[in-house]
mmCIF file of C-alpha atoms and ligand atoms in Angstrom:
data_model
loop_
_atom_site.group_PDB
_atom_site.id
_atom_site.type_symbol
_atom_site.label_atom_id
_atom_site.label_comp_id
_atom_site.label_asym_id
_atom_site.label_seq_id
_atom_site.Cartn_x
_atom_site.Cartn_y
_atom_site.Cartn_z
ATOM 1 C CA MET A 1 -72.077 -159.329 116.834
ATOM 2 C CA ALA A 2 -68.551 -159.438 115.402
ATOM 3 C CA GLN A 3 -67.981 -160.806 111.910
ATOM 4 C CA THR A 4 -64.833 -162.687 110.882
ATOM 5 C CA PHE A 5 -63.280 -163.015 107.453
ATOM 6 C CA SER A 6 -60.171 -164.951 106.478
ATOM 7 C CA LEU A 7 -57.635 -164.161 103.814
ATOM 8 C CA SER A 8 -55.072 -166.744 102.689
ATOM 9 C CA GLY A 9 -51.818 -165.125 101.666
ATOM 10 C CA ALA A 10 -48.353 -166.376 100.734
ATOM 11 C CA ASN A 11 -47.152 -166.061 104.337
ATOM 12 C CA GLY A 12 -50.234 -167.614 105.964
ATOM 13 C CA VAL A 13 -53.805 -166.808 106.903
ATOM 14 C CA SER A 14 -54.979 -163.388 107.998
ATOM 15 C CA ASP A 15 -58.083 -163.366 110.229
ATOM 16 C CA ILE A 16 -60.065 -160.139 110.133
ATOM 17 C CA HIS A 17 -62.563 -159.502 112.946
ATOM 18 C CA ILE A 18 -65.012 -156.604 112.647
ATOM 19 C CA GLY A 19 -67.229 -155.537 115.538
ATOM 20 C CA THR A 20 -68.227 -152.536 117.600
ATOM 21 C CA GLY A 21 -66.459 -152.569 120.968
ATOM 22 C CA LEU A 22 -63.809 -155.091 119.841
ATOM 23 C CA LEU A 23 -60.949 -152.945 121.159
ATOM 24 C CA ARG A 24 -62.117 -153.585 124.715
ATOM 25 C CA ASN A 25 -61.689 -157.352 124.149
ATOM 26 C CA ALA A 26 -58.645 -157.160 121.910
ATOM 27 C CA ALA A 27 -56.218 -158.978 124.217
ATOM 28 C CA SER A 28 -58.356 -162.111 124.491
ATOM 29 C CA LEU A 29 -58.666 -162.324 120.676
ATOM 30 C CA ILE A 30 -54.937 -161.675 120.359
ATOM 31 C CA LEU A 31 -53.980 -164.334 122.903
ATOM 32 C CA ASP A 32 -56.334 -166.850 121.202
ATOM 33 C CA THR A 33 -54.160 -166.427 118.109
ATOM 34 C CA PHE A 34 -50.621 -165.753 119.373
ATOM 35 C CA SER A 35 -48.509 -166.974 122.304
ATOM 36 C CA PRO A 36 -46.031 -164.146 122.773
ATOM 37 C CA SER A 37 -43.835 -163.584 125.826
ATOM 38 C CA ARG A 38 -44.182 -159.869 125.297
ATOM 39 C CA VAL A 39 -46.004 -157.383 123.083
ATOM 40 C CA HIS A 40 -44.803 -154.150 121.474
ATOM 41 C CA ILE A 41 -47.427 -151.602 120.379
ATOM 42 C CA VAL A 42 -46.671 -148.917 117.799
ATOM 43 C CA THR A 43 -49.056 -145.968 117.738
ATOM 44 C CA ASP A 44 -48.955 -142.236 117.095
ATOM 45 C CA THR A 45 -49.150 -139.180 119.306
ATOM 46 C CA THR A 46 -52.818 -138.525 118.423
ATOM 47 C CA VAL A 47 -54.099 -142.077 118.884
ATOM 48 C CA ALA A 48 -52.052 -142.885 122.025
ATOM 49 C CA PRO A 49 -53.984 -140.647 124.465
ATOM 50 C CA LEU A 50 -57.277 -141.946 123.035
ATOM 51 C CA TYR A 51 -56.799 -145.722 122.909
ATOM 52 C CA LEU A 52 -53.385 -146.935 124.066
ATOM 53 C CA ASP A 53 -54.296 -147.421 127.736
ATOM 54 C CA THR A 54 -57.492 -149.327 126.857
ATOM 55 C CA LEU A 55 -55.388 -151.813 124.900
ATOM 56 C CA LYS A 56 -52.383 -152.010 127.231
ATOM 57 C CA ALA A 57 -54.439 -152.549 130.385
ATOM 58 C CA GLN A 58 -55.847 -155.828 129.016
ATOM 59 C CA PHE A 59 -52.485 -157.656 128.977
ATOM 60 C CA SER A 60 -50.895 -159.320 131.962
ATOM 61 C CA LEU A 61 -47.635 -159.912 130.055
ATOM 62 C CA PRO A 62 -44.976 -157.218 129.468
ATOM 63 C CA VAL A 63 -46.038 -154.509 127.022
ATOM 64 C CA SER A 64 -43.762 -151.839 125.559
ATOM 65 C CA GLU A 65 -44.530 -149.150 123.023
ATOM 66 C CA THR A 66 -43.203 -146.759 120.399
ATOM 67 C CA LEU A 67 -45.034 -143.454 119.951
ATOM 68 C CA ILE A 68 -44.395 -141.894 116.577
ATOM 69 C CA PRO A 69 -45.375 -138.333 115.693
ATOM 70 C CA ALA A 70 -48.675 -138.277 113.726
ATOM 71 C CA GLY A 71 -48.512 -137.462 110.017
ATOM 72 C CA GLU A 72 -47.441 -138.775 106.608
ATOM 73 C CA GLU A 73 -44.136 -136.860 106.829
ATOM 74 C CA HIS A 74 -43.021 -139.381 109.474
ATOM 75 C CA LYS A 75 -43.671 -142.377 107.218
ATOM 76 C CA ARG A 76 -39.970 -142.785 106.531
ATOM 77 C CA LEU A 77 -37.069 -145.136 107.152
ATOM 78 C CA SER A 78 -35.747 -143.207 110.154
ATOM 79 C CA THR A 79 -39.053 -143.899 111.955
ATOM 80 C CA VAL A 80 -38.749 -147.604 111.160
ATOM 81 C CA GLU A 81 -35.210 -147.557 112.526
ATOM 82 C CA SER A 82 -36.412 -145.983 115.774
ATOM 83 C CA ILE A 83 -38.945 -148.828 116.092
ATOM 84 C CA TYR A 84 -36.155 -151.436 115.598
ATOM 85 C CA HIS A 85 -34.172 -149.789 118.427
ATOM 86 C CA ASP A 86 -37.212 -149.862 120.748
ATOM 87 C CA LEU A 87 -37.858 -153.522 119.882
ATOM 88 C CA LEU A 88 -34.269 -154.454 120.770
ATOM 89 C CA LYS A 89 -34.229 -152.311 123.889
ATOM 90 C CA ASN A 90 -37.328 -154.148 125.113
ATOM 91 C CA GLY A 91 -35.972 -157.614 124.375
ATOM 92 C CA MET A 92 -38.430 -158.500 121.606
ATOM 93 C CA THR A 93 -37.705 -161.846 119.927
ATOM 94 C CA ARG A 94 -39.117 -163.550 116.836
ATOM 95 C CA LYS A 95 -41.705 -165.312 119.028
ATOM 96 C CA ASP A 96 -43.176 -162.035 120.244
ATOM 97 C CA LEU A 97 -45.894 -159.810 118.778
ATOM 98 C CA ILE A 98 -45.980 -156.344 117.259
ATOM 99 C CA ILE A 99 -49.306 -154.445 117.216
ATOM 100 C CA ALA A 100 -50.032 -151.464 114.966
ATOM 101 C CA LEU A 101 -52.633 -149.210 116.624
ATOM 102 C CA GLY A 102 -53.495 -146.284 114.363
ATOM 103 C CA GLY A 103 -54.303 -145.076 110.872
ATOM 104 C CA GLY A 104 -52.732 -146.075 107.577
ATOM 105 C CA VAL A 105 -49.461 -144.339 108.364
ATOM 106 C CA VAL A 106 -48.898 -146.273 111.601
ATOM 107 C CA GLY A 107 -50.109 -149.467 109.890
ATOM 108 C CA ASP A 108 -47.771 -149.161 106.900
ATOM 109 C CA ILE A 109 -44.700 -148.266 108.993
ATOM 110 C CA THR A 110 -45.335 -150.908 111.654
ATOM 111 C CA GLY A 111 -46.096 -153.559 109.050
ATOM 112 C CA PHE A 112 -42.765 -152.851 107.383
ATOM 113 C CA ALA A 113 -40.923 -152.957 110.726
ATOM 114 C CA ALA A 114 -42.618 -156.301 111.550
ATOM 115 C CA ALA A 115 -41.802 -157.720 108.102
ATOM 116 C CA THR A 116 -38.112 -156.868 108.413
ATOM 117 C CA PHE A 117 -37.184 -156.999 112.126
ATOM 118 C CA LEU A 118 -35.337 -160.304 112.682
ATOM 119 C CA ARG A 119 -36.641 -161.204 109.179
ATOM 120 C CA GLY A 120 -40.255 -161.223 110.326
ATOM 121 C CA VAL A 121 -42.179 -160.979 113.598
ATOM 122 C CA SER A 122 -45.922 -161.670 114.062
ATOM 123 C CA LEU A 123 -48.142 -158.688 113.370
ATOM 124 C CA CYS A 124 -51.608 -157.610 114.484
ATOM 125 C CA GLN A 125 -53.231 -154.561 112.891
ATOM 126 C CA ILE A 126 -55.758 -152.504 114.885
ATOM 127 C CA PRO A 127 -56.765 -149.781 112.408
ATOM 128 C CA THR A 128 -58.292 -146.596 113.830
ATOM 129 C CA THR A 129 -59.180 -144.515 110.753
ATOM 130 C CA LEU A 130 -61.932 -145.397 108.293
ATOM 131 C CA LEU A 131 -59.372 -145.559 105.470
ATOM 132 C CA ALA A 132 -57.245 -147.997 107.448
ATOM 133 C CA GLN A 133 -60.289 -150.096 108.402
ATOM 134 C CA VAL A 134 -61.626 -150.486 104.854
ATOM 135 C CA ASP A 135 -58.339 -150.490 103.006
ATOM 136 C CA SER A 136 -54.775 -150.288 104.330
ATOM 137 C CA SER A 137 -54.962 -152.777 107.246
ATOM 138 C CA VAL A 138 -56.167 -155.556 104.927
ATOM 139 C CA GLY A 139 -54.040 -157.026 102.157
ATOM 140 C CA GLY A 140 -50.493 -156.955 103.488
ATOM 141 C CA LYS A 141 -48.997 -153.947 101.713
ATOM 142 C CA THR A 142 -46.504 -152.256 104.042
ATOM 143 C CA GLY A 143 -43.895 -149.585 103.482
ATOM 144 C CA VAL A 144 -42.541 -146.086 103.778
ATOM 145 C CA ASP A 145 -41.990 -143.023 101.601
ATOM 146 C CA LEU A 146 -38.699 -141.717 100.194
ATOM 147 C CA PRO A 147 -37.962 -138.062 99.342
ATOM 148 C CA GLU A 148 -38.397 -139.141 95.679
ATOM 149 C CA GLY A 149 -41.953 -140.416 96.165
ATOM 150 C CA LYS A 150 -44.575 -142.196 98.266
ATOM 151 C CA ASN A 151 -44.482 -145.892 99.162
ATOM 152 C CA LEU A 152 -41.255 -146.549 97.263
ATOM 153 C CA VAL A 153 -39.846 -148.985 99.845
ATOM 154 C CA GLY A 154 -41.904 -151.796 101.305
ATOM 155 C CA ALA A 155 -42.885 -155.433 101.550
ATOM 156 C CA PHE A 156 -45.933 -157.619 101.199
ATOM 157 C CA TYR A 157 -46.508 -158.957 104.718
ATOM 158 C CA GLN A 158 -49.918 -160.178 105.854
ATOM 159 C CA PRO A 159 -50.890 -159.402 109.435
ATOM 160 C CA ARG A 160 -51.937 -162.670 111.118
ATOM 161 C CA LEU A 161 -54.784 -160.760 112.796
ATOM 162 C CA VAL A 162 -56.731 -157.580 111.997
ATOM 163 C CA LEU A 163 -59.101 -156.195 114.650
ATOM 164 C CA ILE A 164 -61.535 -153.582 113.343
ATOM 165 C CA ASP A 165 -63.604 -151.692 115.913
ATOM 166 C CA PRO A 166 -65.855 -149.075 114.253
ATOM 167 C CA SER A 167 -66.487 -147.347 117.613
ATOM 168 C CA VAL A 168 -62.989 -145.776 117.498
ATOM 169 C CA LEU A 169 -64.120 -143.763 114.468
ATOM 170 C CA SER A 170 -66.196 -141.557 116.795
ATOM 171 C CA THR A 171 -63.092 -139.483 117.605
ATOM 172 C CA LEU A 172 -62.022 -138.955 113.975
ATOM 173 C CA PRO A 173 -62.235 -135.407 112.620
ATOM 174 C CA ASP A 174 -65.084 -135.148 110.047
ATOM 175 C CA ALA A 175 -62.635 -134.455 107.204
ATOM 176 C CA THR A 176 -60.646 -137.616 107.998
ATOM 177 C CA PHE A 177 -63.880 -139.634 108.135
ATOM 178 C CA ALA A 178 -64.855 -138.186 104.729
ATOM 179 C CA ASP A 179 -61.458 -139.224 103.317
ATOM 180 C CA GLY A 180 -62.254 -142.816 104.236
ATOM 181 C CA MET A 181 -65.702 -142.493 102.633
ATOM 182 C CA ALA A 182 -63.997 -141.743 99.296
ATOM 183 C CA GLU A 183 -62.470 -145.242 99.419
ATOM 184 C CA VAL A 184 -65.855 -146.646 100.481
ATOM 185 C CA VAL A 185 -67.492 -145.104 97.387
ATOM 186 C CA LYS A 186 -64.686 -146.570 95.293
ATOM 187 C CA TYR A 187 -65.565 -150.079 96.538
ATOM 188 C CA GLY A 188 -69.232 -149.435 95.786
ATOM 189 C CA TYR A 189 -68.543 -148.414 92.197
ATOM 190 C CA ILE A 190 -66.119 -151.246 91.440
ATOM 191 C CA ALA A 191 -67.904 -154.151 93.079
ATOM 192 C CA ASN A 192 -71.040 -153.646 95.194
ATOM 193 C CA LYS A 193 -73.719 -151.034 94.609
ATOM 194 C CA GLU A 194 -75.358 -151.786 97.971
ATOM 195 C CA ILE A 195 -72.444 -149.880 99.529
ATOM 196 C CA LEU A 196 -73.583 -146.844 97.499
ATOM 197 C CA SER A 197 -77.169 -147.087 98.774
ATOM 198 C CA LEU A 198 -75.945 -147.334 102.374
ATOM 199 C CA SER A 199 -73.575 -144.372 101.891
ATOM 200 C CA ALA A 200 -76.354 -142.261 100.353
ATOM 201 C CA LYS A 201 -78.503 -142.558 103.499
ATOM 202 C CA THR A 202 -78.775 -139.452 105.677
ATOM 203 C CA ASP A 203 -77.683 -141.550 108.655
ATOM 204 C CA TYR A 204 -74.949 -143.445 106.791
ATOM 205 C CA ARG A 205 -72.672 -143.252 109.829
ATOM 206 C CA GLN A 206 -75.155 -145.484 111.681
ATOM 207 C CA HIS A 207 -74.500 -148.147 109.036
ATOM 208 C CA ILE A 208 -70.727 -147.874 109.106
ATOM 209 C CA GLU A 209 -70.088 -151.359 110.514
ATOM 210 C CA GLN A 210 -72.040 -152.956 107.671
ATOM 211 C CA ILE A 211 -70.309 -150.674 105.148
ATOM 212 C CA ILE A 212 -66.870 -151.661 106.527
ATOM 213 C CA CYS A 213 -67.762 -155.382 106.313
ATOM 214 C CA GLU A 214 -68.823 -155.058 102.662
ATOM 215 C CA CYS A 215 -65.645 -153.146 101.758
ATOM 216 C CA VAL A 216 -63.360 -155.590 103.584
ATOM 217 C CA LYS A 217 -65.009 -158.526 101.788
ATOM 218 C CA ILE A 218 -64.219 -156.911 98.422
ATOM 219 C CA LYS A 219 -60.610 -156.180 99.393
ATOM 220 C CA ARG A 220 -60.216 -159.720 100.782
ATOM 221 C CA ASP A 221 -61.553 -161.262 97.544
ATOM 222 C CA VAL A 222 -59.348 -159.122 95.298
ATOM 223 C CA VAL A 223 -56.188 -159.718 97.361
ATOM 224 C CA ALA A 224 -56.890 -163.471 97.529
ATOM 225 C CA ILE A 225 -56.671 -163.548 93.721
ATOM 226 C CA ASP A 226 -53.785 -161.081 93.285
ATOM 227 C CA GLU A 227 -51.862 -160.652 96.534
ATOM 228 C CA HIS A 228 -48.769 -159.190 94.890
ATOM 229 C CA ASP A 229 -50.520 -156.597 92.738
ATOM 230 C CA THR A 230 -49.705 -157.886 89.281
ATOM 231 C CA GLY A 231 -53.238 -157.876 87.831
ATOM 232 C CA LEU A 232 -56.721 -157.725 89.383
ATOM 233 C CA ARG A 233 -55.598 -155.712 92.449
ATOM 234 C CA MET A 234 -55.289 -152.766 90.044
ATOM 235 C CA ILE A 235 -59.102 -152.589 90.091
ATOM 236 C CA LEU A 236 -58.767 -150.964 93.538
ATOM 237 C CA ASN A 237 -57.186 -147.986 91.762
ATOM 238 C CA PHE A 238 -60.508 -146.644 90.445
ATOM 239 C CA GLY A 239 -60.235 -142.857 90.745
ATOM 240 C CA HIS A 240 -56.590 -143.101 91.771
ATOM 241 C CA THR A 241 -54.883 -142.534 88.385
ATOM 242 C CA ILE A 242 -56.123 -138.963 87.951
ATOM 243 C CA GLY A 243 -56.418 -138.657 91.753
ATOM 244 C CA HIS A 244 -52.685 -139.260 92.257
ATOM 245 C CA ALA A 245 -51.877 -136.718 89.531
ATOM 246 C CA ALA A 246 -54.083 -134.096 91.247
ATOM 247 C CA GLU A 247 -52.551 -134.907 94.645
ATOM 248 C CA LYS A 248 -49.085 -134.403 93.168
ATOM 249 C CA LEU A 249 -49.989 -131.088 91.499
ATOM 250 C CA GLY A 250 -51.314 -129.879 94.844
ATOM 251 C CA ASN A 251 -47.965 -130.837 96.445
ATOM 252 C CA TYR A 252 -49.838 -133.271 98.725
ATOM 253 C CA VAL A 253 -51.086 -130.224 100.678
ATOM 254 C CA ASP A 254 -53.998 -128.743 98.700
ATOM 255 C CA LEU A 255 -55.914 -132.035 98.566
ATOM 256 C CA THR A 256 -56.022 -134.973 100.956
ATOM 257 C CA HIS A 257 -55.766 -138.424 99.405
ATOM 258 C CA GLY A 258 -59.512 -139.021 99.813
ATOM 259 C CA GLN A 259 -60.399 -135.678 98.229
ATOM 260 C CA ALA A 260 -58.105 -136.418 95.284
ATOM 261 C CA VAL A 261 -59.657 -139.876 94.837
ATOM 262 C CA ALA A 262 -63.153 -138.330 94.899
ATOM 263 C CA ILE A 263 -62.216 -135.921 92.098
ATOM 264 C CA GLY A 264 -60.394 -138.732 90.265
ATOM 265 C CA MET A 265 -63.506 -140.930 90.330
ATOM 266 C CA VAL A 266 -65.642 -138.141 88.846
ATOM 267 C CA CYS A 267 -63.051 -137.652 86.082
ATOM 268 C CA ALA A 268 -62.931 -141.409 85.425
ATOM 269 C CA THR A 269 -66.722 -141.596 85.009
ATOM 270 C CA LYS A 270 -66.716 -138.592 82.637
ATOM 271 C CA LEU A 271 -63.925 -140.170 80.674
ATOM 272 C CA ALA A 272 -65.864 -143.446 80.394
ATOM 273 C CA ALA A 273 -68.864 -141.486 79.056
ATOM 274 C CA GLU A 274 -66.605 -139.826 76.433
ATOM 275 C CA ARG A 275 -65.650 -143.327 75.266
ATOM 276 C CA GLY A 276 -69.313 -144.161 74.693
ATOM 277 C CA GLY A 277 -70.285 -145.611 78.085
ATOM 278 C CA GLU A 278 -73.171 -144.516 80.280
ATOM 279 C CA ASP A 279 -72.520 -141.173 82.034
ATOM 280 C CA LEU A 280 -72.419 -142.111 85.719
ATOM 281 C CA SER A 281 -70.989 -138.801 86.881
ATOM 282 C CA THR A 282 -74.234 -137.071 88.014
ATOM 283 C CA PRO A 283 -75.220 -139.556 90.759
ATOM 284 C CA LEU A 284 -71.558 -139.904 91.764
ATOM 285 C CA ILE A 285 -71.194 -136.129 92.197
ATOM 286 C CA ALA A 286 -74.402 -136.053 94.275
ATOM 287 C CA LEU A 287 -73.125 -138.851 96.537
ATOM 288 C CA LEU A 288 -69.664 -137.330 97.025
ATOM 289 C CA THR A 289 -71.196 -133.930 97.804
ATOM 290 C CA HIS A 290 -73.490 -135.569 100.372
ATOM 291 C CA LEU A 291 -70.347 -137.075 101.975
ATOM 292 C CA GLY A 292 -68.532 -133.729 102.114
ATOM 293 C CA LEU A 293 -66.063 -134.523 99.336
ATOM 294 C CA PRO A 294 -64.990 -132.301 96.418
ATOM 295 C CA THR A 295 -65.829 -133.216 92.827
ATOM 296 C CA VAL A 296 -64.236 -130.537 90.618
ATOM 297 C CA LEU A 297 -60.796 -130.878 89.048
ATOM 298 C CA SER A 298 -59.231 -127.437 89.231
ATOM 299 C CA TYR A 299 -55.818 -128.193 87.702
ATOM 300 C CA ASP A 300 -54.635 -127.611 84.150
ATOM 301 C CA ARG A 301 -55.489 -130.727 82.095
ATOM 302 C CA GLU A 302 -52.131 -130.809 80.314
ATOM 303 C CA ALA A 303 -50.348 -130.695 83.690
ATOM 304 C CA ILE A 304 -52.585 -133.524 84.968
ATOM 305 C CA PHE A 305 -51.647 -135.685 81.981
ATOM 306 C CA GLU A 306 -47.918 -134.951 82.484
ATOM 307 C CA ALA A 307 -48.131 -135.822 86.194
ATOM 308 C CA LEU A 308 -50.092 -138.980 85.419
ATOM 309 C CA LEU A 309 -47.591 -140.083 82.791
ATOM 310 C CA SER A 310 -44.594 -139.644 85.087
ATOM 311 C CA ASP A 311 -46.428 -141.706 87.721
ATOM 312 C CA LYS A 312 -47.143 -144.496 85.207
ATOM 313 C CA LYS A 313 -43.899 -144.484 83.205
ATOM 314 C CA LYS A 314 -43.369 -148.162 83.824
ATOM 315 C CA PHE A 315 -46.324 -149.145 81.639
ATOM 316 C CA GLY A 316 -44.756 -147.633 78.515
ATOM 317 C CA GLY A 317 -47.219 -146.393 75.900
ATOM 318 C CA THR A 318 -50.313 -147.860 77.555
ATOM 319 C CA ILE A 319 -51.961 -146.902 80.809
ATOM 320 C CA ASN A 320 -54.167 -149.320 82.716
ATOM 321 C CA PHE A 321 -57.215 -147.232 83.515
ATOM 322 C CA ILE A 322 -60.104 -148.442 85.663
ATOM 323 C CA LEU A 323 -63.443 -147.819 83.984
ATOM 324 C CA VAL A 324 -66.798 -148.461 85.637
ATOM 325 C CA ARG A 325 -69.411 -149.867 83.234
ATOM 326 C CA GLU A 326 -72.271 -149.615 85.716
ATOM 327 C CA PRO A 327 -72.270 -149.081 89.496
ATOM 328 C CA GLY A 328 -70.772 -152.243 90.972
ATOM 329 C CA ARG A 329 -68.914 -153.391 87.843
ATOM 330 C CA ALA A 330 -65.466 -152.130 86.836
ATOM 331 C CA GLU A 331 -62.898 -153.207 84.268
ATOM 332 C CA ILE A 332 -59.163 -152.719 83.909
ATOM 333 C CA THR A 333 -58.904 -151.032 80.499
ATOM 334 C CA PRO A 334 -55.508 -150.538 78.842
ATOM 335 C CA LEU A 335 -55.652 -147.116 77.142
ATOM 336 C CA PRO A 336 -53.016 -145.870 74.699
ATOM 337 C CA ALA A 337 -51.354 -142.756 76.189
ATOM 338 C CA GLU A 338 -52.449 -140.613 73.183
ATOM 339 C CA GLU A 339 -56.101 -141.576 73.647
ATOM 340 C CA LEU A 340 -55.946 -140.843 77.371
ATOM 341 C CA HIS A 341 -54.293 -137.507 76.614
ATOM 342 C CA GLU A 342 -57.164 -136.488 74.328
ATOM 343 C CA LEU A 343 -59.775 -137.643 76.829
ATOM 344 C CA ILE A 344 -58.168 -135.706 79.690
ATOM 345 C CA LEU A 345 -58.049 -132.516 77.613
ATOM 346 C CA LYS A 346 -61.831 -132.865 77.148
ATOM 347 C CA LEU A 347 -62.524 -133.123 80.893
HETATM 348 N N1 NAD B 1 -51.093 -150.479 102.786
HETATM 349 C C1 NAD B 1 -52.097 -150.188 101.976
HETATM 350 O O1 NAD B 1 -52.655 -151.046 101.292
HETATM 351 C C2 NAD B 1 -52.579 -148.780 101.919
HETATM 352 C C3 NAD B 1 -53.791 -148.467 101.263
HETATM 353 C C4 NAD B 1 -54.245 -147.142 101.289
HETATM 354 C C5 NAD B 1 -53.520 -146.169 101.938
HETATM 355 N N2 NAD B 1 -52.346 -146.502 102.564
HETATM 356 C C6 NAD B 1 -51.554 -145.489 103.280
HETATM 357 O O2 NAD B 1 -52.334 -145.040 104.377
HETATM 358 C C7 NAD B 1 -51.875 -143.748 104.750
HETATM 359 C C8 NAD B 1 -53.060 -142.857 105.058
HETATM 360 O O3 NAD B 1 -53.766 -143.421 106.139
HETATM 361 P P1 NAD B 1 -54.808 -142.563 106.995
HETATM 362 O O4 NAD B 1 -55.692 -141.831 106.075
HETATM 363 O O5 NAD B 1 -55.385 -143.487 107.999
HETATM 364 O O6 NAD B 1 -53.881 -141.438 107.649
HETATM 365 P P2 NAD B 1 -53.149 -141.319 109.066
HETATM 366 O O7 NAD B 1 -52.632 -142.616 109.532
HETATM 367 O O8 NAD B 1 -52.175 -140.204 108.899
HETATM 368 O O9 NAD B 1 -54.328 -140.852 110.025
HETATM 369 C C9 NAD B 1 -54.946 -139.604 109.824
HETATM 370 C C10 NAD B 1 -54.944 -138.793 111.126
HETATM 371 O O10 NAD B 1 -55.948 -139.315 111.987
HETATM 372 C C11 NAD B 1 -55.406 -139.544 113.297
HETATM 373 N N3 NAD B 1 -56.190 -140.631 113.878
HETATM 374 C C12 NAD B 1 -56.094 -141.957 113.601
HETATM 375 N N4 NAD B 1 -57.060 -142.615 114.225
HETATM 376 C C13 NAD B 1 -57.776 -141.710 114.932
HETATM 377 C C14 NAD B 1 -58.934 -141.800 115.748
HETATM 378 N N5 NAD B 1 -59.576 -142.959 115.941
HETATM 379 N N6 NAD B 1 -59.399 -140.668 116.316
HETATM 380 C C15 NAD B 1 -58.792 -139.470 116.081
HETATM 381 N N7 NAD B 1 -57.715 -139.329 115.285
HETATM 382 C C16 NAD B 1 -57.222 -140.436 114.719
HETATM 383 C C17 NAD B 1 -53.955 -139.838 113.036
HETATM 384 O O11 NAD B 1 -53.167 -139.584 114.182
HETATM 385 C C18 NAD B 1 -53.634 -138.867 111.908
HETATM 386 O O12 NAD B 1 -53.363 -137.603 112.434
HETATM 387 C C19 NAD B 1 -51.008 -143.226 103.609
HETATM 388 O O13 NAD B 1 -49.661 -143.267 103.999
HETATM 389 C C20 NAD B 1 -51.249 -144.249 102.495
HETATM 390 O O14 NAD B 1 -50.124 -144.419 101.652
HETATM 391 C C21 NAD B 1 -51.870 -147.765 102.571
#
């Protein structure tokens, strides 16, 4: 039984449907919402052979597609430009519909293309990784990387429709599934400890639809309050401050994003304990290990602080750090850079 959630954003309502097998009925949900003359699907070279035909075959109107090479290194402006050319070549107008079928990379690139092509074309997200289902497809952040850094160009653009089908996760490599579980654990620690109990089960993959629903509800509620990321949305960065620094020190090769977030969350709980809070690191380490995620920070602490500071320069002398008081309750805590420096050296 599919569940539906709605998110009201600055550019309209986003309906999010979650249900096993939804991909097989995607066109009818899409045509209940949109009235396009044609549809353009953007996907990548890994997802296309798995799911593109299932989606395409459901439409009786003209469907065109752009296949982008899989991988973060293709999340760049030249890929967006190639999508614009395909959209024009296929006669797409502002009344038509663009669908993103893929992980967070496809979703971010396609969202940005939809936000900017002809100043905005309707968008439907069909996320196919766990990370994209619980995080990137919801909330309207779109964009691409520059050689100087990740996600430096983008737009806030809510998809009118998000279709989440957990059954497509069956083809994900285990390591990619585990990456998504790092974000799931993040949601559990910041807002809902039931997610932690479900994730700790031996058969947690059997509960993935329920887990996704709980995570999406949290993201929906946070984005509804702070769509443009000027306050509360920062809470979603639990584990990401030190995680990003570790990712950077590993040149984005040694650690995946999910692995870096896992390590970052452990560091954040140890840091909270140093400041006098309860030490939540032991159960967190046990859970992350159970999920196949790393928990040990192997980089020089001074180098971590330097990397973190360069990432957060814009906040001046204070860094907004997300501290978890107890599982399910987090706070945005402004920490003076000197205090954070001392705490990181103690990790
Ligand atoms: N917009 C946001 O709010 C937001 C939030 C978090 C992350 N992101 C972005 O998301 C991106 C990471 O997303 P990701 O982790 O989904 O990576 P990804 O899109 O690169 O997907 C990972 C790999 O899995 C493959 N894949 C996708 N679905 C599959 C399936 N069902 N079966 C088999 N293989 C499949 C992809 O082809 C790719 O090779 C980053 O660029 C990050 O910046 C955006």
